């Protein structure tokens, strides 16, 4: 088989890239290791930057998001000293959208099917070859038969554990990492959310977050030790802990119910450089991971894909400036989001070795944010998403 762009990984990055390229007349094949049901069922964050909203609309997958998503123009920061709202819309002129990644994946699958997009799932042993030549190819097997795809470009959208990043020679690849000494225990429940605004709470017992998907679907998180197991957390224990970490004004309004999903995610920051080597480009989690504070993971994947789409369209039109500049351009935005989510994580969480000095620094940071329009603007323009 031959295609112009072979995309390894059919998560949000791979599906969106194939959708955008197809609409621009560029042929793609997506190779995905898991089943479609598995990819469609993954529960992740649900907060879109304004740029992500615009990119999804440009990809022709914005209709359901615009109908069912919840436009979001502010964020609440809470602590033992009270809570305050940052008016993102007033400070930046832009707003976010609350719309789950699960829904985005469903929209992308429908759009790909409607265009007869080629997504080959449940593939094994995917391996790129000849990436340092002008004519790479990818081999894989499915159902015991081996296949080969010849292509012009290989795009690694295969997440943190994928094969693509490992193809960059070790003397070229440089990685940067920060592992945080805690995780997030997340619960999805069919209960009315306590607030229509997303609430980030700093508390001596640890961080807590109140988020939502719709009028009858709430998403809450509490910080837990990195080695906690989800089986050790009953629903009752979760709700008790969440309430303890919120100001009374909020905890009194929490409506509890059975969890329909409960999981623990570790927190890490990770960047791989460069994001292009020969005929391979990386996008999304294959190249970088952020801690979930601020929900930048999916949004960074979308901005990478937007840059890559523009670069590949120009390349097939005879102009290589975009593809030659892809890595530097993407990494410039990636590092700003890495810095923001590191700062937001550091400001809002309880670290195991945190002393009274550290606590006062966090309190002072929040007090400054509450009182200073300049500080709020710094948060707001990053939270709503830096321009592409
Ligand atoms: N061959 C084929 N597919 C692979 C391989 C492989 N060797 N390794 C991994 N994959 C697939 C995974 O099964 C997964 O479906 O690549 C996909 C990668 O998807 P994500 O990990 O979701 O990464 P990405 O599409 O970049 O999405 C980034 O979405 O999933 C969230 O936390 C993530 O918010 C971040 C954003
Ligand atoms: C979520 O809704 O899952 C969410 C929202 C905001 C975050 C992280 C996760 O910062």
Short mmCIF file of C-alpha atoms and ligand atoms in Angstrom, two decimals:
data_model
loop_
_atom_site.label_atom_id
_atom_site.label_comp_id
_atom_site.label_asym_id
_atom_site.label_seq_id
_atom_site.Cartn_x
_atom_site.Cartn_y
_atom_site.Cartn_z
CA UNK A 1 0.00 0.00 0.00
CA UNK A 2 1.12 3.58 -0.59
CA UNK A 3 0.06 6.80 1.10
CA UNK A 4 1.46 10.29 1.48
CA UNK A 5 1.43 10.39 5.28
CA UNK A 6 1.51 7.28 7.48
CA UNK A 7 0.28 8.19 10.98
CA UNK A 8 1.25 5.86 13.81
CA UNK A 9 -1.32 6.04 16.62
CA UNK A 10 -5.04 6.74 16.33
CA UNK A 11 -5.67 8.72 19.53
CA UNK A 12 -6.81 12.35 19.38
CA UNK A 13 -3.57 13.53 17.68
CA UNK A 14 -3.56 10.91 14.94
CA UNK A 15 -7.28 11.11 14.22
CA UNK A 16 -7.31 14.91 14.07
CA UNK A 17 -4.22 15.06 11.85
CA UNK A 18 -5.69 12.55 9.39
CA UNK A 19 -8.96 14.49 9.35
CA UNK A 20 -7.28 17.87 8.69
CA UNK A 21 -4.92 16.46 6.03
CA UNK A 22 -7.73 14.61 4.24
CA UNK A 23 -9.74 17.85 4.04
CA UNK A 24 -6.66 19.47 2.46
CA UNK A 25 -6.41 16.72 -0.15
CA UNK A 26 -3.54 14.80 1.45
CA UNK A 27 -3.81 11.04 1.71
CA UNK A 28 -3.18 9.33 5.08
CA UNK A 29 -3.29 5.91 6.72
CA UNK A 30 -3.65 5.65 10.52
CA UNK A 31 -2.19 2.58 12.26
CA UNK A 32 -3.60 2.00 15.76
CA UNK A 33 -2.50 -0.75 18.16
CA UNK A 34 -5.72 -0.94 20.17
CA UNK A 35 -9.33 -1.58 19.16
CA UNK A 36 -11.63 1.29 18.26
CA UNK A 37 -13.80 0.53 21.30
CA UNK A 38 -10.77 0.87 23.57
CA UNK A 39 -9.69 4.20 22.06
CA UNK A 40 -13.26 5.55 22.15
CA UNK A 41 -13.74 4.54 25.79
CA UNK A 42 -10.72 6.32 27.30
CA UNK A 43 -11.72 9.01 29.80
CA UNK A 44 -9.44 12.03 29.90
CA UNK A 45 -9.63 15.77 30.57
CA UNK A 46 -12.31 17.96 29.09
CA UNK A 47 -11.21 21.58 28.87
CA UNK A 48 -10.48 23.09 25.46
CA UNK A 49 -8.50 26.25 24.84
CA UNK A 50 -10.02 28.75 22.40
CA UNK A 51 -7.45 27.74 19.75
CA UNK A 52 -8.42 24.08 20.12
CA UNK A 53 -12.08 24.99 19.65
CA UNK A 54 -11.22 26.85 16.45
CA UNK A 55 -9.05 23.99 15.15
CA UNK A 56 -11.80 21.42 15.78
CA UNK A 57 -14.27 23.65 13.93
CA UNK A 58 -11.79 24.00 11.03
CA UNK A 59 -11.52 20.20 10.94
CA UNK A 60 -15.29 19.96 10.47
CA UNK A 61 -15.86 18.31 13.86
CA UNK A 62 -17.19 21.31 15.80
CA UNK A 63 -20.95 20.88 15.44
CA UNK A 64 -21.69 18.66 18.44
CA UNK A 65 -19.09 20.53 20.54
CA UNK A 66 -20.82 23.84 19.74
CA UNK A 67 -24.21 22.32 20.61
CA UNK A 68 -23.36 20.30 23.74
CA UNK A 69 -20.13 21.86 25.05
CA UNK A 70 -20.25 24.37 27.88
CA UNK A 71 -18.58 27.70 27.05
CA UNK A 72 -16.37 28.57 29.99
CA UNK A 73 -15.14 32.08 30.71
CA UNK A 74 -13.70 31.92 34.20
CA UNK A 75 -11.87 29.81 36.74
CA UNK A 76 -12.07 29.70 40.54
CA UNK A 77 -9.03 29.32 42.78
CA UNK A 78 -9.78 28.27 46.37
CA UNK A 79 -7.79 27.85 49.56
CA UNK A 80 -8.37 27.90 53.30
CA UNK A 81 -8.37 31.69 53.05
CA UNK A 82 -11.37 31.76 50.71
CA UNK A 83 -11.93 31.59 47.01
CA UNK A 84 -11.90 34.02 44.11
CA UNK A 85 -12.75 33.95 40.43
CA UNK A 86 -10.49 34.91 37.56
CA UNK A 87 -12.54 36.27 34.68
CA UNK A 88 -10.67 34.76 31.73
CA UNK A 89 -13.07 36.26 29.16
CA UNK A 90 -12.75 39.81 30.52
CA UNK A 91 -8.95 39.55 30.71
CA UNK A 92 -8.28 37.93 27.33
CA UNK A 93 -11.40 38.44 25.21
CA UNK A 94 -11.49 34.65 24.71
CA UNK A 95 -13.21 31.75 26.39
CA UNK A 96 -12.64 28.03 26.81
CA UNK A 97 -15.04 25.17 26.14
CA UNK A 98 -15.84 22.29 28.50
CA UNK A 99 -16.22 19.23 26.27
CA UNK A 100 -14.82 15.79 27.11
CA UNK A 101 -12.04 14.16 25.15
CA UNK A 102 -14.27 11.08 24.87
CA UNK A 103 -16.76 13.16 22.87
CA UNK A 104 -14.01 14.62 20.67
CA UNK A 105 -12.76 11.13 19.86
CA UNK A 106 -16.32 10.04 18.97
CA UNK A 107 -16.74 13.09 16.70
CA UNK A 108 -13.42 12.36 14.99
CA UNK A 109 -14.33 8.70 14.38
CA UNK A 110 -17.67 9.75 12.81
CA UNK A 111 -15.97 12.34 10.61
CA UNK A 112 -13.26 9.89 9.49
CA UNK A 113 -15.90 7.27 8.67
CA UNK A 114 -17.96 9.80 6.70
CA UNK A 115 -14.90 10.56 4.54
CA UNK A 116 -13.86 6.89 4.25
CA UNK A 117 -10.67 7.68 6.14
CA UNK A 118 -8.34 4.70 6.50
CA UNK A 119 -7.83 3.70 10.15
CA UNK A 120 -6.35 0.25 10.62
CA UNK A 121 -6.77 -0.81 14.23
CA UNK A 122 -5.46 -3.74 16.29
CA UNK A 123 -2.13 -3.68 14.44
CA UNK A 124 1.00 -5.23 15.92
CA UNK A 125 4.73 -4.70 15.61
CA UNK A 126 4.55 -1.31 13.88
CA UNK A 127 8.04 -0.31 12.73
CA UNK A 128 9.15 2.68 10.63
CA UNK A 129 12.11 2.22 8.23
CA UNK A 130 14.25 4.53 6.11
CA UNK A 131 13.36 7.66 8.06
CA UNK A 132 16.68 9.23 7.06
CA UNK A 133 15.89 8.71 3.36
CA UNK A 134 13.38 10.50 1.15
CA UNK A 135 11.29 7.31 0.86
CA UNK A 136 10.41 5.84 4.25
CA UNK A 137 8.10 2.88 4.82
CA UNK A 138 6.29 1.33 7.77
CA UNK A 139 5.81 -2.38 8.44
CA UNK A 140 3.23 -3.98 10.76
CA UNK A 141 1.17 -7.09 11.11
CA UNK A 142 -2.51 -7.68 11.64
CA UNK A 143 -4.22 -11.02 12.23
CA UNK A 144 -0.94 -12.85 11.58
CA UNK A 145 -0.30 -11.24 8.13
CA UNK A 146 2.57 -8.78 7.56
CA UNK A 147 2.04 -5.53 5.65
CA UNK A 148 4.13 -2.65 4.30
CA UNK A 149 3.09 0.95 3.69
CA UNK A 150 5.29 3.18 1.53
CA UNK A 151 4.93 6.88 2.26
CA UNK A 152 6.52 10.32 2.12
CA UNK A 153 6.26 11.06 5.84
CA UNK A 154 5.81 9.09 9.05
CA UNK A 155 4.06 10.95 11.86
CA UNK A 156 4.40 9.57 15.39
CA UNK A 157 1.10 10.19 17.20
CA UNK A 158 1.57 7.06 19.30
CA UNK A 159 1.67 8.55 22.78
CA UNK A 160 4.23 8.30 25.54
CA UNK A 161 4.71 4.51 25.20
CA UNK A 162 4.82 4.49 21.39
CA UNK A 163 7.52 3.25 19.03
CA UNK A 164 8.08 6.46 17.04
CA UNK A 165 10.16 8.43 19.53
CA UNK A 166 12.51 5.44 19.96
CA UNK A 167 13.42 5.69 16.24
CA UNK A 168 15.31 8.95 16.82
CA UNK A 169 18.97 8.01 17.41
CA UNK A 170 20.01 8.33 21.05
CA UNK A 171 22.80 10.79 20.21
CA UNK A 172 20.18 13.13 18.70
CA UNK A 173 17.24 12.65 21.07
CA UNK A 174 17.29 14.69 24.29
CA UNK A 175 14.63 14.21 26.94
CA UNK A 176 13.67 16.35 29.92
CA UNK A 177 11.60 15.06 32.81
CA UNK A 178 10.10 16.00 36.18
CA UNK A 179 8.18 13.35 38.14
CA UNK A 180 5.87 14.75 40.83
CA UNK A 181 5.57 12.84 44.10
CA UNK A 182 1.77 12.42 43.85
CA UNK A 183 -1.06 11.41 41.55
CA UNK A 184 -4.66 12.46 40.88
CA UNK A 185 -7.53 10.23 41.89
CA UNK A 186 -10.35 11.09 39.49
CA UNK A 187 -14.04 10.25 39.76
CA UNK A 188 -16.75 10.66 37.14
CA UNK A 189 -20.27 10.61 38.58
CA UNK A 190 -23.76 11.17 37.22
CA UNK A 191 -24.53 13.96 39.65
CA UNK A 192 -25.11 17.69 39.12
CA UNK A 193 -21.75 19.51 39.29
CA UNK A 194 -21.18 21.66 42.36
CA UNK A 195 -20.18 24.61 40.17
CA UNK A 196 -20.40 25.54 36.51
CA UNK A 197 -16.92 27.00 36.88
CA UNK A 198 -13.86 24.78 37.24
CA UNK A 199 -12.51 25.08 40.80
CA UNK A 200 -8.86 24.44 41.74
CA UNK A 201 -8.39 24.10 45.52
CA UNK A 202 -5.17 24.32 47.50
CA UNK A 203 -5.51 22.63 50.91
CA UNK A 204 -3.06 21.33 53.55
CA UNK A 205 -4.49 17.82 52.98
CA UNK A 206 -3.71 18.15 49.26
CA UNK A 207 -5.07 19.60 46.04
CA UNK A 208 -8.66 19.09 44.85
CA UNK A 209 -10.39 19.95 41.57
CA UNK A 210 -14.08 20.28 40.71
CA UNK A 211 -14.90 19.98 37.03
CA UNK A 212 -17.85 18.89 34.93
CA UNK A 213 -18.92 17.43 31.62
CA UNK A 214 -22.58 18.48 31.54
CA UNK A 215 -25.55 19.30 33.80
CA UNK A 216 -25.68 15.74 35.14
CA UNK A 217 -22.06 14.62 34.86
CA UNK A 218 -19.41 15.76 37.33
CA UNK A 219 -15.66 15.19 37.24
CA UNK A 220 -13.74 15.58 40.50
CA UNK A 221 -10.14 14.90 41.49
CA UNK A 222 -8.12 14.76 44.71
CA UNK A 223 -4.35 14.64 45.01
CA UNK A 224 -3.19 11.27 46.42
CA UNK A 225 0.25 9.78 47.20
CA UNK A 226 1.98 8.48 44.07
CA UNK A 227 1.81 4.86 45.26
CA UNK A 228 -1.89 4.82 46.27
CA UNK A 229 -4.02 2.12 44.60
CA UNK A 230 -7.50 2.87 43.38
CA UNK A 231 -8.91 -0.23 45.15
CA UNK A 232 -8.02 1.44 48.44
CA UNK A 233 -10.43 4.30 47.70
CA UNK A 234 -14.13 3.58 48.24
CA UNK A 235 -16.56 6.11 46.79
CA UNK A 236 -17.44 7.27 50.32
CA UNK A 237 -13.78 7.83 51.18
CA UNK A 238 -13.37 9.85 47.98
CA UNK A 239 -16.38 12.10 48.66
CA UNK A 240 -15.29 12.67 52.28
CA UNK A 241 -11.79 13.64 51.19
CA UNK A 242 -13.06 15.93 48.43
CA UNK A 243 -15.40 17.75 50.83
CA UNK A 244 -12.64 18.24 53.39
CA UNK A 245 -10.44 20.00 50.85
CA UNK A 246 -13.03 22.51 49.60
CA UNK A 247 -14.23 25.73 51.22
CA UNK A 248 -17.56 25.26 53.11
CA UNK A 249 -19.40 27.27 50.47
CA UNK A 250 -18.61 24.50 47.98
CA UNK A 251 -18.37 21.36 50.09
CA UNK A 252 -21.93 21.89 51.38
CA UNK A 253 -23.19 21.80 47.79
CA UNK A 254 -21.45 18.59 46.64
CA UNK A 255 -24.00 16.03 45.47
CA UNK A 256 -22.53 12.56 45.86
CA UNK A 257 -23.38 9.40 43.93
CA UNK A 258 -21.78 6.21 42.67
CA UNK A 259 -18.62 6.68 40.61
CA UNK A 260 -18.99 5.54 37.00
CA UNK A 261 -15.23 5.80 36.51
CA UNK A 262 -12.45 5.98 39.08
CA UNK A 263 -8.74 5.97 38.33
CA UNK A 264 -5.40 7.31 39.51
CA UNK A 265 -3.10 9.16 37.11
CA UNK A 266 0.55 9.86 37.94
CA UNK A 267 1.84 13.41 37.36
CA UNK A 268 4.87 14.10 35.22
CA UNK A 269 6.35 16.71 32.90
CA UNK A 270 8.28 15.31 29.92
CA UNK A 271 9.65 16.76 26.69
CA UNK A 272 11.51 15.03 23.85
CA UNK A 273 13.62 17.12 21.47
CA UNK A 274 13.72 17.39 18.50
CA UNK A 275 10.15 16.76 17.33
CA UNK A 276 11.37 16.02 13.81
CA UNK A 277 14.10 13.68 12.62
CA UNK A 278 14.48 13.01 8.88
CA UNK A 279 11.04 11.99 7.56
CA UNK A 280 9.62 11.45 11.08
CA UNK A 281 7.68 14.07 13.04
CA UNK A 282 6.27 13.58 16.54
CA UNK A 283 3.02 15.10 17.80
CA UNK A 284 1.10 15.02 21.09
CA UNK A 285 1.96 12.69 23.96
CA UNK A 286 4.64 10.97 21.82
CA UNK A 287 6.73 14.11 22.30
CA UNK A 288 5.56 15.61 25.59
CA UNK A 289 3.55 15.02 28.75
CA UNK A 290 2.24 17.67 31.13
CA UNK A 291 0.71 17.22 34.58
CA UNK A 292 -3.08 17.67 34.24
CA UNK A 293 -3.23 20.90 36.25
CA UNK A 294 -4.58 23.37 33.67
CA UNK A 295 -5.58 20.60 31.22
CA UNK A 296 -2.87 21.36 28.65
CA UNK A 297 -2.25 17.77 27.36
CA UNK A 298 -4.94 17.52 24.73
CA UNK A 299 -4.62 21.21 23.82
CA UNK A 300 -0.89 20.85 23.12
CA UNK A 301 -1.62 17.81 20.95
CA UNK A 302 -4.09 19.92 18.96
CA UNK A 303 -1.62 22.80 18.45
CA UNK A 304 1.13 20.37 17.32
CA UNK A 305 -1.30 18.85 14.83
CA UNK A 306 -2.34 22.27 13.55
CA UNK A 307 1.31 23.24 12.95
CA UNK A 308 1.99 19.90 11.27
CA UNK A 309 -1.03 20.17 9.03
CA UNK A 310 0.07 23.59 7.78
CA UNK A 311 3.67 22.40 7.34
CA UNK A 312 2.70 19.27 5.37
CA UNK A 313 0.27 21.16 3.13
CA UNK A 314 3.07 23.64 2.30
CA UNK A 315 5.55 20.77 1.80
CA UNK A 316 3.33 18.99 -0.73
CA UNK A 317 2.90 22.39 -2.42
CA UNK A 318 6.69 22.68 -2.77
CA UNK A 319 7.56 24.83 0.26
CA UNK A 320 9.63 23.15 3.01
CA UNK A 321 10.04 26.11 5.36
CA UNK A 322 7.17 24.96 7.60
CA UNK A 323 8.28 21.36 7.95
CA UNK A 324 11.89 22.45 8.50
CA UNK A 325 10.72 24.80 11.25
CA UNK A 326 8.13 22.41 12.75
CA UNK A 327 10.18 21.16 15.69
CA UNK A 328 11.34 24.60 16.82
CA UNK A 329 7.88 26.11 16.38
CA UNK A 330 6.09 23.35 18.26
CA UNK A 331 8.67 23.17 21.05
CA UNK A 332 8.43 26.91 21.63
CA UNK A 333 4.76 26.51 22.49
CA UNK A 334 5.27 23.19 24.29
CA UNK A 335 7.82 24.63 26.72
CA UNK A 336 5.53 27.51 27.63
CA UNK A 337 2.76 25.04 28.48
CA UNK A 338 5.24 22.82 30.34
CA UNK A 339 6.28 25.84 32.40
CA UNK A 340 2.69 26.93 33.05
CA UNK A 341 1.49 23.50 34.15
CA UNK A 342 4.60 23.04 36.34
CA UNK A 343 3.91 26.42 37.99
CA UNK A 344 0.19 25.69 38.45
CA UNK A 345 0.99 22.23 39.86
CA UNK A 346 3.63 23.65 42.21
CA UNK A 347 1.33 26.41 43.45
CA UNK A 348 -1.71 24.25 44.12
CA UNK A 349 -0.38 20.91 45.46
CA UNK A 350 0.91 19.74 48.81
CA UNK A 351 4.41 18.29 48.40
CA UNK A 352 5.51 15.54 50.85
CA UNK A 353 8.51 17.61 52.03
CA UNK A 354 6.60 20.89 52.13
CA UNK A 355 7.29 22.99 55.24
CA UNK A 356 5.64 26.11 56.67
CA UNK A 357 7.82 28.33 54.51
CA UNK A 358 6.63 26.58 51.35
CA UNK A 359 3.02 26.85 52.49
CA UNK A 360 3.40 30.61 53.06
CA UNK A 361 4.89 30.97 49.57
CA UNK A 362 1.80 29.24 48.10
CA UNK A 363 -0.54 31.38 50.22
CA UNK A 364 1.29 34.50 49.11
CA UNK A 365 1.14 33.49 45.45
CA UNK A 366 -2.63 33.02 45.71
CA UNK A 367 -3.07 36.30 47.62
CA UNK A 368 -1.10 38.10 44.90
CA UNK A 369 -3.24 36.49 42.20
CA UNK A 370 -6.41 37.51 44.01
CA UNK A 371 -5.35 41.15 44.32
CA UNK A 372 -3.44 41.83 41.10
CA UNK A 373 -5.04 42.25 37.69
CA UNK A 374 -1.55 41.87 36.17
CA UNK A 375 -1.03 38.49 37.86
CA UNK A 376 -4.50 37.36 36.79
CA UNK A 377 -3.77 38.35 33.19
CA UNK A 378 -0.59 36.26 33.23
CA UNK A 379 -2.60 33.23 34.33
CA UNK A 380 -5.55 33.97 32.04
CA UNK A 381 -3.63 34.27 28.77
CA UNK A 382 -1.88 30.95 29.40
CA UNK A 383 -4.98 29.18 30.71
CA UNK A 384 -7.05 30.19 27.68
CA UNK A 385 -4.14 29.13 25.46
CA UNK A 386 -1.25 31.06 23.91
CA UNK A 387 -1.83 31.87 20.23
CA UNK A 388 -0.52 29.39 17.64
N1 LIG B 1 1.57 1.27 17.14
C1 LIG B 1 0.34 1.79 16.87
N2 LIG B 1 -0.35 2.54 17.75
C2 LIG B 1 0.23 2.79 18.94
C3 LIG B 1 1.51 2.29 19.26
C4 LIG B 1 2.19 1.51 18.31
N3 LIG B 1 3.40 1.02 18.57
N4 LIG B 1 1.83 2.71 20.52
C5 LIG B 1 0.78 3.43 20.94
N5 LIG B 1 -0.19 3.49 20.00
C6 LIG B 1 -1.48 4.18 20.08
C7 LIG B 1 -2.17 4.03 21.42
O1 LIG B 1 -2.92 2.84 21.51
C8 LIG B 1 -3.05 5.27 21.46
O2 LIG B 1 -4.34 5.03 20.95
O3 LIG B 1 -1.26 5.56 19.94
C9 LIG B 1 -2.33 6.27 20.54
C10 LIG B 1 -1.79 7.45 21.31
O4 LIG B 1 -2.87 8.17 21.86
P1 LIG B 1 -2.70 9.10 23.15
O5 LIG B 1 -1.82 8.42 24.14
O6 LIG B 1 -4.07 9.49 23.57
O7 LIG B 1 -1.87 10.36 22.61
P2 LIG B 1 -2.32 11.59 21.71
O8 LIG B 1 -3.21 11.15 20.58
O9 LIG B 1 -1.08 12.35 21.41
O10 LIG B 1 -3.27 12.43 22.66
C11 LIG B 1 -2.77 13.43 23.50
O11 LIG B 1 -4.87 13.06 24.54
O12 LIG B 1 -4.94 10.89 25.34
C12 LIG B 1 -4.76 12.20 25.70
O13 LIG B 1 -3.45 12.31 27.69
C13 LIG B 1 -3.47 12.52 26.31
O14 LIG B 1 -4.34 14.58 26.64
C14 LIG B 1 -3.39 13.90 25.90
C15 LIG B 1 -3.80 13.88 24.48
C1 LIG B 2 -11.25 17.83 33.65
O1 LIG B 2 -12.37 18.32 33.46
O2 LIG B 2 -11.05 16.62 33.59
C2 LIG B 2 -10.13 18.77 33.95
C3 LIG B 2 -10.38 20.13 33.99
C4 LIG B 2 -9.35 21.00 34.30
C5 LIG B 2 -8.08 20.50 34.55
C6 LIG B 2 -7.84 19.13 34.50
C7 LIG B 2 -8.87 18.26 34.20
O3 LIG B 2 -7.09 21.36 34.85
#
